[in-house]
Coordinates of C-alpha atoms in Angstrom, one line a residue:
Chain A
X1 CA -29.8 -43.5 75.2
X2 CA -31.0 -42.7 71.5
X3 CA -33.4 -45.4 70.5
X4 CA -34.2 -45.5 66.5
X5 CA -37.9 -44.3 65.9
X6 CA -39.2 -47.3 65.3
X7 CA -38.0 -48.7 68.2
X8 CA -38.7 -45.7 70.2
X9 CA -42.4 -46.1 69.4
X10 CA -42.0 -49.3 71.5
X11 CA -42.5 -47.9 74.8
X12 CA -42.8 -51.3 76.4
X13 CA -38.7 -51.8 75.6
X14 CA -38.2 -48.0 76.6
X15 CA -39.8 -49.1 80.2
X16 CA -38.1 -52.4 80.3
X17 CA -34.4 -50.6 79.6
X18 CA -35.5 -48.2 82.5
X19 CA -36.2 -50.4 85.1
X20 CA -33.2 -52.3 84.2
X21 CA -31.4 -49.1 85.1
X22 CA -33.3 -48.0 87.8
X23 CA -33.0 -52.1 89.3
X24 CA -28.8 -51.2 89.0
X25 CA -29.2 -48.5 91.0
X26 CA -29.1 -45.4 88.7
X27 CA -30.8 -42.6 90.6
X28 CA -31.3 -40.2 87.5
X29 CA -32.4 -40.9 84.4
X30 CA -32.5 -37.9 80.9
X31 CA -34.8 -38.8 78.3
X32 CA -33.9 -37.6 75.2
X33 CA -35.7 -37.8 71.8
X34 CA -35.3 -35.0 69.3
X35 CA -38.9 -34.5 69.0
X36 CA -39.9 -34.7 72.1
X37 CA -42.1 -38.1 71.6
X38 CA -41.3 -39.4 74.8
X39 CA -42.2 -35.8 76.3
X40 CA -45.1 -36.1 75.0
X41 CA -46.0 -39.8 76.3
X42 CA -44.5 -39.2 79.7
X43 CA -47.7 -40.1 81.2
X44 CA -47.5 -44.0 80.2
X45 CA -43.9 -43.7 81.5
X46 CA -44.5 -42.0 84.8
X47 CA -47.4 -44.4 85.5
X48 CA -45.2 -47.5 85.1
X49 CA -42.4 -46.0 87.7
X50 CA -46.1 -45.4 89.7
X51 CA -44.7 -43.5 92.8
X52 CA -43.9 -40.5 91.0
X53 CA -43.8 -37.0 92.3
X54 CA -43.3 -33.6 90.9
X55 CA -40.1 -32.4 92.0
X56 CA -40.3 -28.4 92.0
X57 CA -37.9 -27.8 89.6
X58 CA -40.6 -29.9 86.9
X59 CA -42.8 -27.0 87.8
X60 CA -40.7 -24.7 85.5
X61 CA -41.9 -26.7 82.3
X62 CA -43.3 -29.7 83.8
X63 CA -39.6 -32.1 82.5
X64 CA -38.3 -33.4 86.1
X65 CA -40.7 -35.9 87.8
X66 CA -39.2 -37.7 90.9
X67 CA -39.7 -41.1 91.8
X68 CA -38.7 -42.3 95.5
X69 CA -35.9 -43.5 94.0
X70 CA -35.5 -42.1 90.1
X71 CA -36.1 -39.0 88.9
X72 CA -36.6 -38.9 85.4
X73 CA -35.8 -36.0 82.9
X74 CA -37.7 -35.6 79.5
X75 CA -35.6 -33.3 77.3
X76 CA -35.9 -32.9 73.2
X77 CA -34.2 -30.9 70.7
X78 CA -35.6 -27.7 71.4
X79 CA -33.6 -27.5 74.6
X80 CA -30.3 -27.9 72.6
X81 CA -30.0 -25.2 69.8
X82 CA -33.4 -23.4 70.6
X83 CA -32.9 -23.1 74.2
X84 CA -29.3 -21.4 73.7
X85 CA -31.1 -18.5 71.6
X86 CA -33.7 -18.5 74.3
X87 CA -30.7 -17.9 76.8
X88 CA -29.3 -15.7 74.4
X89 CA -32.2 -13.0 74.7
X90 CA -32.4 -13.5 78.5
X91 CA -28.9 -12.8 78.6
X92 CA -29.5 -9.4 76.5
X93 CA -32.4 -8.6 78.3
X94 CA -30.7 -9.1 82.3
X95 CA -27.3 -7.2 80.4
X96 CA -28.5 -4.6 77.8
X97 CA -31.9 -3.9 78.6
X98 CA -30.6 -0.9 80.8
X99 CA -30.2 1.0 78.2
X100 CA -25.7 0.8 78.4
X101 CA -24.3 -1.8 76.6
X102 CA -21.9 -3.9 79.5
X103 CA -18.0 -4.5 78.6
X104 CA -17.4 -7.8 79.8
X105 CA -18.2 -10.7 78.3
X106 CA -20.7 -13.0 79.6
X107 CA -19.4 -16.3 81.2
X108 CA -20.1 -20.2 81.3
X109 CA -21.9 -19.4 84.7
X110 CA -24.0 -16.6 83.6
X111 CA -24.6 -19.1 80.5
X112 CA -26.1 -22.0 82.9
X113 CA -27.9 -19.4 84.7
X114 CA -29.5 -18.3 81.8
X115 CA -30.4 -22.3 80.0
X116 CA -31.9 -22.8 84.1
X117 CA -33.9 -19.6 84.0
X118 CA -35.4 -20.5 80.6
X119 CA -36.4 -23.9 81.8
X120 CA -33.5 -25.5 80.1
X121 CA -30.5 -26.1 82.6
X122 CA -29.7 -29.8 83.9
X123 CA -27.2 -31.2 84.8
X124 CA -24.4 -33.0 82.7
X125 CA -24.7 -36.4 82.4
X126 CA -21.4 -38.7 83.0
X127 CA -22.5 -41.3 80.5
X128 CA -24.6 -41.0 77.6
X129 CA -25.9 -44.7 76.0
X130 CA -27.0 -44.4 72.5
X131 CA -29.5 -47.1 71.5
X132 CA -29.8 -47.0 67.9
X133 CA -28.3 -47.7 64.4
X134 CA -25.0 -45.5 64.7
X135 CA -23.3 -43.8 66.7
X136 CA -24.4 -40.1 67.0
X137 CA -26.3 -38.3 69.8
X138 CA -28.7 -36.8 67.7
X139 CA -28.5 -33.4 68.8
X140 CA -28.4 -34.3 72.8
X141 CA -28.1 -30.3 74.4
X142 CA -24.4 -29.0 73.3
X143 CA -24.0 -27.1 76.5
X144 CA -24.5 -30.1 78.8
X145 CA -22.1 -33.0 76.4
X146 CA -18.7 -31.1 77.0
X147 CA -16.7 -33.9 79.0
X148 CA -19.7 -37.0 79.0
X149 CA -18.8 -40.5 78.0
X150 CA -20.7 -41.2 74.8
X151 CA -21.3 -45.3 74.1
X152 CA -22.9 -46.6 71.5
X153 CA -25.2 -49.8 72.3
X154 CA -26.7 -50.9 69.2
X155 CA -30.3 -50.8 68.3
X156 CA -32.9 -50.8 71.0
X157 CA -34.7 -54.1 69.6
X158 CA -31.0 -56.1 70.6
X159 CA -30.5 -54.2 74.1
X160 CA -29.6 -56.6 76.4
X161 CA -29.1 -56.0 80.4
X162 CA -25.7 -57.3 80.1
X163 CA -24.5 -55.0 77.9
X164 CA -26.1 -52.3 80.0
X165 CA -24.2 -53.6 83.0
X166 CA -20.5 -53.7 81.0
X167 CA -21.1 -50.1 79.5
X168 CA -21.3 -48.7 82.7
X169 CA -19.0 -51.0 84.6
X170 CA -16.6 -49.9 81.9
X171 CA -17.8 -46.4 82.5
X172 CA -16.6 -46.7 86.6
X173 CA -13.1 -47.8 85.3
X174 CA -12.7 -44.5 82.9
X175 CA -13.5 -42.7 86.1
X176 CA -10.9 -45.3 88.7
X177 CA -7.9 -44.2 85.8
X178 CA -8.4 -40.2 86.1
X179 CA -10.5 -39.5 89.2
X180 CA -10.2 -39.7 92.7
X181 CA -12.6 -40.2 95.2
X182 CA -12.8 -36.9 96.1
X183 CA -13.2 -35.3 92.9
X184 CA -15.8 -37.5 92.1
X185 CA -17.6 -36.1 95.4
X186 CA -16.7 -32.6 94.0
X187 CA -18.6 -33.2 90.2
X188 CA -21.6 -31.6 90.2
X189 CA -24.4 -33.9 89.0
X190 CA -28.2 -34.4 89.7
X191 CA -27.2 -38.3 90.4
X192 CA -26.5 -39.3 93.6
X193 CA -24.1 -41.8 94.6
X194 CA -24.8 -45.4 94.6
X195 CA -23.0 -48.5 94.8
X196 CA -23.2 -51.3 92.6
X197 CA -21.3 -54.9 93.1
X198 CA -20.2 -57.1 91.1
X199 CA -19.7 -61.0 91.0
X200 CA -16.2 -60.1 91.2
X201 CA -16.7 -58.8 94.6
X202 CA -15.4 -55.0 94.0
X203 CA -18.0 -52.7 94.4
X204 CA -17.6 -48.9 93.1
X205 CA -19.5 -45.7 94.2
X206 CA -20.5 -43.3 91.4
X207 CA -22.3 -41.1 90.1
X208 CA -24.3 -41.8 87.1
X209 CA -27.0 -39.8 84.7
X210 CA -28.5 -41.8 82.0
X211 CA -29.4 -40.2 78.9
X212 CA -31.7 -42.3 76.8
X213 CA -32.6 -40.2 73.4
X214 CA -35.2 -41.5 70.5
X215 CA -36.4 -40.3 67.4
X216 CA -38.4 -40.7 64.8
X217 CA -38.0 -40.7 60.8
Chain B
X1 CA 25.6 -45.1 45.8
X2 CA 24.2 -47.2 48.1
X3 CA 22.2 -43.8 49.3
X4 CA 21.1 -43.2 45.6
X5 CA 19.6 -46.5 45.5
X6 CA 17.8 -46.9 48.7
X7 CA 16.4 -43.3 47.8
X8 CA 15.3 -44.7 44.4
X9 CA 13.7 -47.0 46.0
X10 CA 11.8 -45.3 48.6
X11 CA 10.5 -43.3 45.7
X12 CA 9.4 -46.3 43.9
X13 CA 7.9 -47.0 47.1
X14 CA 6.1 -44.1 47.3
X15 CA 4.6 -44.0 43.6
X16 CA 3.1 -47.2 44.3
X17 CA 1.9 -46.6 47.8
X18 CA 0.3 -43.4 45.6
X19 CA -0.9 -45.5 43.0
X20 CA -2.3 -47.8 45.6
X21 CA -4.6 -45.5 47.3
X22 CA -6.1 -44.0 44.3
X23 CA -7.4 -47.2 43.6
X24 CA -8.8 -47.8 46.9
X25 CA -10.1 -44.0 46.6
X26 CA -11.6 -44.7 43.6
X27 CA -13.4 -47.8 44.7
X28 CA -14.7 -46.1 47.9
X29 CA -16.1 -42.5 45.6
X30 CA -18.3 -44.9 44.0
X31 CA -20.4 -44.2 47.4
X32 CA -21.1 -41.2 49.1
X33 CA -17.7 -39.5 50.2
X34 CA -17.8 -37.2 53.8
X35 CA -17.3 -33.4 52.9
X36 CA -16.0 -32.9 56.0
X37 CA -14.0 -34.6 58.9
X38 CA -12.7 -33.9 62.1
X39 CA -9.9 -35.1 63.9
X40 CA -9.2 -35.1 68.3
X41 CA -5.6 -36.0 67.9
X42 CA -5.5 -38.1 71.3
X43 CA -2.8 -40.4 72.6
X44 CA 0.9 -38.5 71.4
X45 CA 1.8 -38.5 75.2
X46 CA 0.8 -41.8 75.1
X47 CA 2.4 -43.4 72.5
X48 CA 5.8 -41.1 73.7
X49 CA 5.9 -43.1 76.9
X50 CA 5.0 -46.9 75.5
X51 CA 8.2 -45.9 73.0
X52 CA 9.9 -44.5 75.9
X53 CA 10.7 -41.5 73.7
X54 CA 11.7 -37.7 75.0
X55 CA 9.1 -35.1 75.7
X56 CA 7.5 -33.3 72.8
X57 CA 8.4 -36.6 70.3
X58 CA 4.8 -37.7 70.2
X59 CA 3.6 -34.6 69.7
X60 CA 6.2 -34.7 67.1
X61 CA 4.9 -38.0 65.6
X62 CA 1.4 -37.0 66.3
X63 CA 2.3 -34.1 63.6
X64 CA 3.3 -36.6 60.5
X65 CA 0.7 -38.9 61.2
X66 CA -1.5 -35.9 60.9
X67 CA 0.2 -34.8 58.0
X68 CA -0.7 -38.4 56.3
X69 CA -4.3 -38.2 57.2
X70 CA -4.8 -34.6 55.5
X71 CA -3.0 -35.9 52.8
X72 CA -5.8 -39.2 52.6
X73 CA -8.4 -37.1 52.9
X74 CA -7.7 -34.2 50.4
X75 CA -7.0 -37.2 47.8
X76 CA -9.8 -39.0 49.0
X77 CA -12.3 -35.8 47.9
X78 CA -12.8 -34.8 51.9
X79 CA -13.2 -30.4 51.2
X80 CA -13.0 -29.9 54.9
X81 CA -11.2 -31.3 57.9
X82 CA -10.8 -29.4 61.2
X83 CA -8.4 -30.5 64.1
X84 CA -8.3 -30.5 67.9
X85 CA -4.7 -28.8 68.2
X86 CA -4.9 -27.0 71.6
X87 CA -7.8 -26.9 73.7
X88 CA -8.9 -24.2 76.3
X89 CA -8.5 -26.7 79.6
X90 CA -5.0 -27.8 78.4
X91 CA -4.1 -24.4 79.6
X92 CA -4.2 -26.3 82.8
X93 CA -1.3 -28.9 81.9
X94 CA 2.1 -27.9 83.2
X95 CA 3.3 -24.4 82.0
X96 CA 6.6 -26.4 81.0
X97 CA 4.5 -28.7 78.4
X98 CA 2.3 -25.9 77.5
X99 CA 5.2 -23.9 76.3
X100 CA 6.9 -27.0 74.7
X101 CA 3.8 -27.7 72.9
X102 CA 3.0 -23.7 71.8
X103 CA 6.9 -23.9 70.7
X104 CA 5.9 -27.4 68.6
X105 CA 2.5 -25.4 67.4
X106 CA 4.4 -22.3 66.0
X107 CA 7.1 -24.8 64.6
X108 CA 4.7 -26.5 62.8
X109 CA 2.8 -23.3 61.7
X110 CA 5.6 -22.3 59.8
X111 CA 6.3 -25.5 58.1
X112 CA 2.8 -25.3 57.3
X113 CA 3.2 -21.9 55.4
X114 CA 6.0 -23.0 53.6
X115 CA 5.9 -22.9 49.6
X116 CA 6.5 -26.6 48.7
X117 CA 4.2 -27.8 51.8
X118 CA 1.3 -30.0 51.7
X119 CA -1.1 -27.3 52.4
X120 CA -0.4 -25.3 49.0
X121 CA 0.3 -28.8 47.0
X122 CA -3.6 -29.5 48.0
X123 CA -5.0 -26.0 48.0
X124 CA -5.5 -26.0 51.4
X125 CA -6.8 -22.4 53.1
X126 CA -5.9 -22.6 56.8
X127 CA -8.6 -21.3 59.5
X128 CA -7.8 -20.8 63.1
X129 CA -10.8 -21.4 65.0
X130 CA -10.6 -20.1 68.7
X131 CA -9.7 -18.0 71.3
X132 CA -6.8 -16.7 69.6
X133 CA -5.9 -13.6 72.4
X134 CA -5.6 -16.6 75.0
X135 CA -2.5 -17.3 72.5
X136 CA 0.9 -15.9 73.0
X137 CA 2.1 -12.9 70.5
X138 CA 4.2 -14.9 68.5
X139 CA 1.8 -18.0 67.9
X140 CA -0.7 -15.3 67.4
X141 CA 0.8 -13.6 65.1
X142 CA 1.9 -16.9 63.3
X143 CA -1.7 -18.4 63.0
X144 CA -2.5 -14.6 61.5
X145 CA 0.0 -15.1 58.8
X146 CA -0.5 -18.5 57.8
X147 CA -4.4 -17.4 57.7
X148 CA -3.3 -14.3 55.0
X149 CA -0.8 -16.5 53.3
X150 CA -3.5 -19.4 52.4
X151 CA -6.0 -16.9 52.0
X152 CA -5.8 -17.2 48.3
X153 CA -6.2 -21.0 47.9
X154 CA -10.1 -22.9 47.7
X155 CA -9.4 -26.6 46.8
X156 CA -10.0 -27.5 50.5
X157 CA -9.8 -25.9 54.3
X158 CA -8.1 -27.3 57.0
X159 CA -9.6 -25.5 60.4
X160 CA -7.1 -25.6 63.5
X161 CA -9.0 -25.4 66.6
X162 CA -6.4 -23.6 68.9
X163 CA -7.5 -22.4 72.4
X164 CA -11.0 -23.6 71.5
X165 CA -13.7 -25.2 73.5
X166 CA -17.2 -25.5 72.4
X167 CA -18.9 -23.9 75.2
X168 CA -16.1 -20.7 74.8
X169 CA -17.5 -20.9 71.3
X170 CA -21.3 -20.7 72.1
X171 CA -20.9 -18.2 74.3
X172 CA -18.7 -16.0 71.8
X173 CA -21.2 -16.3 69.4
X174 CA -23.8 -15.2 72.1
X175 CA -21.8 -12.2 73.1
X176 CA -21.5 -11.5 69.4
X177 CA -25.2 -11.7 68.9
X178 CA -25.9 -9.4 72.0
X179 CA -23.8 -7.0 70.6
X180 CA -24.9 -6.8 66.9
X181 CA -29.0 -6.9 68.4
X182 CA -27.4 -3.8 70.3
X183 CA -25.8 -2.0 67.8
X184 CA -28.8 -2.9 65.9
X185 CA -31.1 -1.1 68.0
X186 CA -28.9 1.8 69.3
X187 CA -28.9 2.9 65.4
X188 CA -32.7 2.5 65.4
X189 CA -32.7 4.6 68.5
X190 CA -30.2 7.0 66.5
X191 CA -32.5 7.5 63.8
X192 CA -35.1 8.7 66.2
X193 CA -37.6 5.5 65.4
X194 CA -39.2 4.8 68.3
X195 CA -38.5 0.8 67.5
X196 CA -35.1 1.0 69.2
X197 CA -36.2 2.7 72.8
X198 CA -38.9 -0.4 72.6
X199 CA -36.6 -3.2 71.8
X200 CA -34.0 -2.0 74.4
X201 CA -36.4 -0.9 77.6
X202 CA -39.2 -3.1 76.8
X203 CA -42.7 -2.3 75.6
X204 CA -45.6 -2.0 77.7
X205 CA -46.0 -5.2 79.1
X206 CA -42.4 -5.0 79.9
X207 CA -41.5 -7.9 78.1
X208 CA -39.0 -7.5 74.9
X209 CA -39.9 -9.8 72.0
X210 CA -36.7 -12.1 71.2
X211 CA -35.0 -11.4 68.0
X212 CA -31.8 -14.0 68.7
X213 CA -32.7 -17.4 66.4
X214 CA -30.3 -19.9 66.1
X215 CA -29.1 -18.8 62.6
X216 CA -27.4 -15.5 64.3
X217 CA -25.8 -17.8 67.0
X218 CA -24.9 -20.2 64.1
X219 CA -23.3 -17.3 62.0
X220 CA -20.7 -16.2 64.5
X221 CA -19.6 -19.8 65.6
X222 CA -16.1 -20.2 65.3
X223 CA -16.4 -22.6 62.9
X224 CA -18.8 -21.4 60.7
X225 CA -16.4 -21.6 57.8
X226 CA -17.2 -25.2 57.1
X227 CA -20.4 -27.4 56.8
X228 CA -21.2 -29.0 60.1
X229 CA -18.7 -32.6 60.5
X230 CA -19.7 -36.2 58.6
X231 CA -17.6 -38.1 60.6
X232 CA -15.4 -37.3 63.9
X233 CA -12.4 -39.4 64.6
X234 CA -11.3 -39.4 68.4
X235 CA -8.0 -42.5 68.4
X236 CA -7.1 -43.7 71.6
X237 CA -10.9 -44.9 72.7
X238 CA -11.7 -42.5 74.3
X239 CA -15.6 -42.1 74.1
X240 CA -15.9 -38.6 75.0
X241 CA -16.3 -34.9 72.7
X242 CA -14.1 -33.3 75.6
X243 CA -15.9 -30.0 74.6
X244 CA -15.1 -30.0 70.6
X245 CA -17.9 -29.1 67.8
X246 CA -20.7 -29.9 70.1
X247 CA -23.0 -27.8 68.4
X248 CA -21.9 -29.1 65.3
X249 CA -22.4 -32.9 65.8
X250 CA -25.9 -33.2 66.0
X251 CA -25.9 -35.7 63.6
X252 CA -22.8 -36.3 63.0
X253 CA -21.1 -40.3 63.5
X254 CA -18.6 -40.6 66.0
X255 CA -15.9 -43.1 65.5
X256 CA -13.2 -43.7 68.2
X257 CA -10.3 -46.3 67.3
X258 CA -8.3 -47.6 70.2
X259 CA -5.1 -46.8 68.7
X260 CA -3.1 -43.9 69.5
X261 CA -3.1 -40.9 67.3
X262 CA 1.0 -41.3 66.0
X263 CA -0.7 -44.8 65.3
X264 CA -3.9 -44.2 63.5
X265 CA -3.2 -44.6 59.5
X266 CA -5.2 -45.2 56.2
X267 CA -6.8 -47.8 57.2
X268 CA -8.9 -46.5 60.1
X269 CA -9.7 -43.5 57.6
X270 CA -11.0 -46.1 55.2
X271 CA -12.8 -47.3 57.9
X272 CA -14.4 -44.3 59.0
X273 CA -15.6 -43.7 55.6
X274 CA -17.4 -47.0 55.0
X275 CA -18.7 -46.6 58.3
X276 CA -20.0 -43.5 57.2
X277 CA -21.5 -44.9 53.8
X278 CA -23.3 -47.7 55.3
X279 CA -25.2 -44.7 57.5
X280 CA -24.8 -42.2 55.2
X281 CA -29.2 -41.9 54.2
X282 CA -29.8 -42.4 58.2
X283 CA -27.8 -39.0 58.7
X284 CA -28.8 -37.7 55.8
X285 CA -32.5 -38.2 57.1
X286 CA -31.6 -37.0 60.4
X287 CA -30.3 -33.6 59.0
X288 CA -33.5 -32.7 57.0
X289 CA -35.6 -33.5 60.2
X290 CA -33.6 -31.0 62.3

């Protein structure tokens, strides 16, 4: 979710949006602000979801925390662009260093290898909810967008828990028209399944990683 | 005569249709006006089935309603526009409609090369961005030829992402990187400067200082031969990138129409645009900061 800077200095709303998603169900939760503002204050956020633990791969560079039920991921834009040329030198270093240069080129594996190594790797999220003035995702890690359902929500200051609800209900029927069961089961993802219901009385399992994203001017 | 009437009047038609847009072009330069768009051409096998037309037609009609929105945005003042022709996964469709569609593409290349076509009435130079040796000979060859034979023109660019995803394109330009830091060094080593033993084995911490920043990756992107995107148009709804100009949309606005690409027309260009005006010093702002 990309929140506009002013509205991202709200962290009260940025708590209040979180525990609407973590009261749905959502098991995993990205954090993404371009300069790494909500990074910076994760301590506020951490205390509000209070039974947080350090989950060992937040020991690489301190991003994951774990919650008994959310775990929470605090990425900027230095893990987009910046972290690519960091996995760009490991890459040289693991397949040059040796002194030959290696003939075969280097593939999307090796790639997420590398981004992990560096401290940078993650999961791709299914759904990506921009809060903000327009519809752009502000420099959200290239490597981890390829296939993710981007929705626009409007500013942060007019987020409502209905609209929350639809995005993602709409989200589940994207996934009911080109997926099956199975393959769902087969995505790799750091969410887990959950199962939400609705007054309609059909209930869907998915899997669902919430990117929220702020900024400021 | 009846046909020499009806064509006079399609003319007529046309002129004013012509004289029309100007207009509304002229009104909408008075604000800023994108240099650069890009289209995801989704919904042709879409539309083919709601029409209940053959196999290949709504690629077919995809292709002129294409056609129309270069033509809008080369009037308009757009410089750059950059297309979603083939990805890399559609490899995976059925080898029957793969080959129909790299039979359409090659078609269509041709057309495109053509003295009184659109391209050379706009000054359009013609990039292939991709994986071109995933391509068959012949549509190789072809995007080669058409990429010689606009060579000479610099009114606009129209790039035509053809076996293309983003990720193959990140890590091209990170094999590309690799190798020129190699070559790099291996000369330094040639020379006899101690440099290049250092920056290959490692010094003696063992660590090698890293010399890739993301202006080398950025130079050997595929499609570093246009600014990054103002606007990209994905028709059909569909919220997704599906792996196109990831790296490039940082801050970029993202419009999806729900109307299929044979049906998307000047008015959802218009659209885009004033869309893109009423954000235009938000991006702006959000470009300087990165």
């Amino acid at each position: 979710m990309v929140i506009d800077s002013e509205e991202a200095q709200e962290l009260s709303k940025v708590l209040e949006l979180l525990q609407w998603v973590a009261d749905i169900g959502v098991k995993s939760v990205c954090l993404y602000d371009p300069e790494g503002v909500l990074k910076n204050n994760k301590e506020p956020i951490m205390q509000r979801f209070s039974s947080a633990n350090l989950s060992e791969e937040a020991a690489v560079n301190g991003r994951l925390v774990t919650r008994r039920n959310l775990t929470l991921e605090f990425v900027s834009f230095e893990d987009g662009k910046e972290a690519v040329a960091k996995a760009a030198n490991y890459l040289f270093v693991k397949h040059y260093a040796n002194g030959t240069k290696e003939k075969s080129d280097f593939t999307e594996p090796q790639m997420a290898e590398a981004l992990g190594a560096i401290g940078s790797g993650g999961a791709e999220p299914d759904l990506l909810l921009i809060y903000g003035p327009t519809r752009c995702h502000l420099g959200f890690p290239a490597w981890r967008l390829r296939y993710t359902e981007i929705v626009h929500m409007g500013p942060l200051k007019s987020m409502s828990y209905g609209s929350l609800v639809k995005a993602i209900f709409k989200y589940t029927m994207v996934h009911q028209n080109y997926e099956t069961t199975d393959a769902l089961v087969a995505v790799p993802s750091c969410g887990q399944k959950f199962e939400i219901s609705f007054h309609s009385g059909i209930s869907y399992q998915i899997k669902l990683q919430v990117c929220i994203g702020s900024f400021r001017v | 005569m009846t046909k020499k009437i009806g064509d006079q009047a399609g003319k007529m038609f046309e002129y004013f249709g012509s004289f029309l847009r100007k207009c509304i072009f002229s009104v909408l330069s008075v604000g800023p006006v994108p240099d650069h768009i890009a289209f995801i051409m989704d919904g042709n096998r879409r539309y083919a089935k709601k029409r209940n037309l053959l196999d290949g037609a709504g690629h077919r009609s995809g292709y002129l309603a294409l056609m129309n929105m270069l033509k809008y945005c080369y009037e308009l003042g757009v410089k750059y526009a950059t297309i979603y022709a083939f990805s890399i996964d559609n490899f995976r469709r059925r080898p029957e409609e793969v080959q129909s569609t790299m039979q359409l593409i090659l078609e269509k290349i041709e057309d495109l090369i053509k003295e009184e076509s659109m391209v050379n009435q706009y000054g359009v130079r013609i990039y292939f961005l991709g994986s071109l040796k995933l391509l068959s000979k012949p549509v190789r060859l072809a995007a080669e030829r058409a990429m010689v034979a606009t060579s000479g023109n610099s009114k606009s660019v129209l790039s035509i992402c053809l076996a293309y995803t983003s990720s193959d394109e990140i890590l091209h330009a990170v094999q590309e990187c690799c190798g020129e830091k190699w070559d790099e060094g291996s000369a330094l080593e040639s020379k006899g400067a101690g440099n290049g033993l250092v920056f290959l084995k490692g010094n003696e911490n063992g660590k090698i200082k890293p010399s890739i920043v993301v202006k080398d990756l950025e130079k050997h992107m595929y499609a570093a031969v246009a600014p990054d995107p103002d606007i990209i148009i994905r028709t059909s709804g569909e919220t997704r990138l599906s792996n196109f100009l990831l790296w490039q949309s940082a801050n970029c606005l993202l419009y999806a129409p729900p109307i299929l690409w044979p049906e998307i027309g000047l008015w959802h260009l218009i659209w885009a645009v004033l869309d893109f005006q009423r954000n235009f010093s938000y991006l702006k702002e959000k470009t300087k900061l990165s």
